[in-house]
């Protein structure tokens, strides 16, 4: 069984955090004007686009975590 060291966990946490920070910061920049301007078709579109960006960021984190798990399991097979 492959064991993660603290530097590996720290690096994984940094990657996951940076992915979420990038995507969710962009989503916030897109969503804030929509919240300030009130309700119109454009602001509704911006809100949904912001939600899409947040979901995409979470999806990227999930894909990274799955890929990292596959790599660790393959490393464990060869040890």
PDB file of C-alpha atoms in Angstrom, residues 25-68:
ATOM      1  CA  UNK A  25     -12.552  33.806  -8.226  1.00  0.00           C
ATOM      2  CA  UNK A  26     -13.575  34.074 -11.858  1.00  0.00           C
ATOM      3  CA  UNK A  27     -17.101  32.990 -10.913  1.00  0.00           C
ATOM      4  CA  UNK A  28     -17.221  35.683  -8.236  1.00  0.00           C
ATOM      5  CA  UNK A  29     -16.063  38.368 -10.673  1.00  0.00           C
ATOM      6  CA  UNK A  30     -18.785  37.267 -13.108  1.00  0.00           C
ATOM      7  CA  UNK A  31     -21.519  36.994 -10.467  1.00  0.00           C
ATOM      8  CA  UNK A  32     -20.965  40.208  -8.467  1.00  0.00           C
ATOM      9  CA  UNK A  33     -22.054  42.611 -11.221  1.00  0.00           C
ATOM     10  CA  UNK A  34     -25.150  40.461 -11.749  1.00  0.00           C
ATOM     11  CA  UNK A  35     -26.020  40.780  -8.071  1.00  0.00           C
ATOM     12  CA  UNK A  36     -25.489  44.547  -8.085  1.00  0.00           C
ATOM     13  CA  UNK A  37     -27.461  45.256 -11.277  1.00  0.00           C
ATOM     14  CA  UNK A  38     -30.669  43.501 -10.240  1.00  0.00           C
ATOM     15  CA  UNK A  39     -32.756  41.208 -12.379  1.00  0.00           C
ATOM     16  CA  UNK A  40     -32.640  41.176 -16.155  1.00  0.00           C
ATOM     17  CA  UNK A  41     -31.982  38.500 -18.773  1.00  0.00           C
ATOM     18  CA  UNK A  42     -28.301  39.497 -18.905  1.00  0.00           C
ATOM     19  CA  UNK A  43     -27.792  39.279 -15.138  1.00  0.00           C
ATOM     20  CA  UNK A  44     -29.639  35.957 -14.998  1.00  0.00           C
ATOM     21  CA  UNK A  45     -27.284  34.665 -17.676  1.00  0.00           C
ATOM     22  CA  UNK A  46     -24.286  35.938 -15.722  1.00  0.00           C
ATOM     23  CA  UNK A  47     -25.518  34.209 -12.565  1.00  0.00           C
ATOM     24  CA  UNK A  48     -25.914  30.893 -14.364  1.00  0.00           C
ATOM     25  CA  UNK A  49     -22.500  31.338 -15.962  1.00  0.00           C
ATOM     26  CA  UNK A  50     -21.018  31.892 -12.484  1.00  0.00           C
ATOM     27  CA  UNK A  51     -22.684  28.714 -11.227  1.00  0.00           C
ATOM     28  CA  UNK A  52     -21.330  26.843 -14.244  1.00  0.00           C
ATOM     29  CA  UNK A  53     -17.814  28.093 -13.469  1.00  0.00           C
ATOM     30  CA  UNK A  54     -18.077  26.941  -9.835  1.00  0.00           C
ATOM     31  CA  UNK A  55     -19.317  23.507 -10.884  1.00  0.00           C
ATOM     32  CA  UNK A  56     -16.528  23.275 -13.466  1.00  0.00           C
ATOM     33  CA  UNK A  57     -13.943  24.079 -10.780  1.00  0.00           C
ATOM     34  CA  UNK A  58     -15.354  21.394  -8.501  1.00  0.00           C
ATOM     35  CA  UNK A  59     -15.345  18.969 -11.435  1.00  0.00           C
ATOM     36  CA  UNK A  60     -11.698  19.730 -12.131  1.00  0.00           C
ATOM     37  CA  UNK A  61     -10.839  19.017  -8.497  1.00  0.00           C
ATOM     38  CA  UNK A  62     -12.720  15.723  -8.675  1.00  0.00           C
ATOM     39  CA  UNK A  63     -10.886  14.706 -11.864  1.00  0.00           C
ATOM     40  CA  UNK A  64      -7.545  15.617 -10.262  1.00  0.00           C
ATOM     41  CA  UNK A  65      -8.340  13.594  -7.129  1.00  0.00           C
ATOM     42  CA  UNK A  66      -9.392  10.546  -9.179  1.00  0.00           C
ATOM     43  CA  UNK A  67      -6.279  10.759 -11.361  1.00  0.00           C
ATOM     44  CA  UNK A  68      -4.082  11.112  -8.277  1.00  0.00           C
TER      45      UNK A  68
END
